[in-house]
Amino acid sequence: MANNKEQLENEHPLADTNGRMTVDLADITDVDYPYLSVDYKDGDLAILTDILQIPEFTSLKMGINVLLFCLQGKLQFEVNGRQIVVHERELAIVQSNVTIGNFMISPDFRCCIACMSDRLVKGQLRGYISIWNRALYVNNNNIFKIPEDQPIEQTEHFYELVNYYLTRPRKRFGKEVIASLIRCFLLDICELIEEQSPEMATSGHSQGDQLFNRFLQLLSETEVKRQTVEAYAEKLYVSPKYLSAVCKKASGKSAMQWINEYVMEDIRYYLKETPLTIKEIATKLGFPNLSFFGKYTKRSIGMSPKEFRNQRNKL
C-alpha cells in the first residue's frame, strides 16, 4: 500500500485522496493496467483473461458491472463492506455503483472476467433486467455456483468464443453475432440467478426492498418511461421523496437516475435495432417534439439521434 496520499496519486492518477479508485470502462479502455490481462476492450465491454495482481488501493468505486468466473483457487473481497468469497466453479457478479476492496487472492487463482456497462446489460436483457436488479440490488446476491453437470471448461470456452468474435476482423454481421453472444451469455446467467435465488419469489424483504423491486418492474413494463418521479410514486402509492430515498438506499441511484437510464436504453434500442424514423421514435417514447428529443439524447449520450444511428450503422 502507498505510504502517503501524494505517492498514491502520482502512481495511480485515478485514485482519490482517500486511496479509492473509480473504475469504469473508459478507464479500462484508456489506461494500461499492469495488474490486468485485457484481451478486448471498448466503450461497453472488456474481456479479461486473468487478474495478474490485485491493485493496492483501499477501495475501488465500480462504475461498471463485473462478472468473474473463478476457474481455480479463491478470491476474497468486500462489496460495500460485506465480505464476499469466490471459490472454484463460482460466478461473482459485482454490480455498478458499489465500492469493493480488501482483496485477498490465493496463489493458484485463475479466472475469466467480463466487464460490462450498464447500458450493455440493460440493452441485452431488456424485459429480463428485473431478474438482474432484484438479485443484486434487492437480495444482495453476488455469488452463484456453476452447476456440477456443466464442465468448467465450457465457461472458459465461452469466453474464448466471445473473445474470438470480438477480436477478429469485422465481418458483415459481426455486430449482430457479438450482440447475440452477449445476450445468450447474460440470459444464461439470469437463469442461473433464478435457479439459485428462491428468495426472489418470496416476500421476506423489507418494505423498502419490495418497493424498489416494484418500481423497477413498473419501469420495465411501462412503454412511455419518460415520466416524473411523482407519476411513478403515485402508481406505487408512496410519496416521491420516499421513493427516491428507497432507490438511493437500495442501489446508490435516485429514482430519476433510474428513469433516465431506462429511457435512454429505449432510445438506444429503437435507434439501433428498428427501422422507425427518429420522429416516430420520439412520439413512441412520449417526447413532445423532435427538438426536445434531440436535446435529451444529445445531453445523455453526447450526440444527436441521427449521429448515434449513423455511428451504430457504421460498426
PDB file of N, CA and C in Angstrom, residues 71 88-89 110 112 146 150-160:
ATOM      1  N   LEU A  71     -12.065 -20.076 -11.980  1.00  0.00           N
ATOM      2  CA  LEU A  71     -11.720 -21.365 -12.567  1.00  0.00           C
ATOM      3  C   LEU A  71     -10.887 -22.216 -11.615  1.00  0.00           C
ATOM      4  N   GLU A  88     -13.633 -21.890  -6.537  1.00  0.00           N
ATOM      5  CA  GLU A  88     -13.642 -22.559  -7.835  1.00  0.00           C
ATOM      6  C   GLU A  88     -15.063 -22.968  -8.216  1.00  0.00           C
ATOM      7  N   ARG A  89     -15.406 -22.803  -9.492  1.00  0.00           N
ATOM      8  CA  ARG A  89     -16.724 -23.121 -10.041  1.00  0.00           C
ATOM      9  C   ARG A  89     -17.810 -22.181  -9.529  1.00  0.00           C
ATOM     10  N   ARG A 110      -7.190 -18.526 -10.711  1.00  0.00           N
ATOM     11  CA  ARG A 110      -7.368 -18.275 -12.146  1.00  0.00           C
ATOM     12  C   ARG A 110      -8.824 -17.910 -12.384  1.00  0.00           C
ATOM     13  N   CYS A 112     -11.872 -15.893 -15.394  1.00  0.00           N
ATOM     14  CA  CYS A 112     -12.258 -15.172 -16.603  1.00  0.00           C
ATOM     15  C   CYS A 112     -13.165 -14.037 -16.173  1.00  0.00           C
ATOM     16  N   ILE A 146     -21.633 -22.604 -10.451  1.00  0.00           N
ATOM     17  CA  ILE A 146     -21.767 -23.219 -11.762  1.00  0.00           C
ATOM     18  C   ILE A 146     -22.241 -24.653 -11.549  1.00  0.00           C
ATOM     19  N   GLN A 150     -22.174 -28.971 -15.586  1.00  0.00           N
ATOM     20  CA  GLN A 150     -21.593 -28.078 -16.587  1.00  0.00           C
ATOM     21  C   GLN A 150     -20.079 -28.063 -16.417  1.00  0.00           C
ATOM     22  N   PRO A 151     -19.345 -28.631 -17.362  1.00  0.00           N
ATOM     23  CA  PRO A 151     -17.874 -28.653 -17.242  1.00  0.00           C
ATOM     24  C   PRO A 151     -17.309 -27.239 -17.107  1.00  0.00           C
ATOM     25  N   ILE A 152     -16.333 -27.060 -16.227  1.00  0.00           N
ATOM     26  CA  ILE A 152     -15.734 -25.749 -16.026  1.00  0.00           C
ATOM     27  C   ILE A 152     -15.114 -25.228 -17.313  1.00  0.00           C
ATOM     28  N   GLU A 153     -14.654 -26.156 -18.158  1.00  0.00           N
ATOM     29  CA  GLU A 153     -14.047 -25.759 -19.426  1.00  0.00           C
ATOM     30  C   GLU A 153     -15.055 -25.079 -20.346  1.00  0.00           C
ATOM     31  N   GLN A 154     -16.339 -25.405 -20.162  1.00  0.00           N
ATOM     32  CA  GLN A 154     -17.378 -24.817 -21.005  1.00  0.00           C
ATOM     33  C   GLN A 154     -17.431 -23.308 -20.816  1.00  0.00           C
ATOM     34  N   THR A 155     -17.306 -22.874 -19.555  1.00  0.00           N
ATOM     35  CA  THR A 155     -17.296 -21.449 -19.262  1.00  0.00           C
ATOM     36  C   THR A 155     -16.089 -20.778 -19.886  1.00  0.00           C
ATOM     37  N   GLU A 156     -14.940 -21.425 -19.746  1.00  0.00           N
ATOM     38  CA  GLU A 156     -13.710 -20.873 -20.315  1.00  0.00           C
ATOM     39  C   GLU A 156     -13.816 -20.794 -21.838  1.00  0.00           C
ATOM     40  N   HIS A 157     -14.388 -21.826 -22.446  1.00  0.00           N
ATOM     41  CA  HIS A 157     -14.533 -21.845 -23.904  1.00  0.00           C
ATOM     42  C   HIS A 157     -15.484 -20.758 -24.375  1.00  0.00           C
ATOM     43  N   PHE A 158     -16.507 -20.458 -23.566  1.00  0.00           N
ATOM     44  CA  PHE A 158     -17.446 -19.415 -23.964  1.00  0.00           C
ATOM     45  C   PHE A 158     -16.741 -18.064 -24.016  1.00  0.00           C
ATOM     46  N   TYR A 159     -15.912 -17.790 -23.007  1.00  0.00           N
ATOM     47  CA  TYR A 159     -15.136 -16.554 -23.021  1.00  0.00           C
ATOM     48  C   TYR A 159     -14.241 -16.511 -24.260  1.00  0.00           C
ATOM     49  N   GLU A 160     -13.631 -17.637 -24.562  1.00  0.00           N
ATOM     50  CA  GLU A 160     -12.755 -17.700 -25.738  1.00  0.00           C
ATOM     51  C   GLU A 160     -13.539 -17.446 -27.021  1.00  0.00           C
TER      52      GLU A 160
END
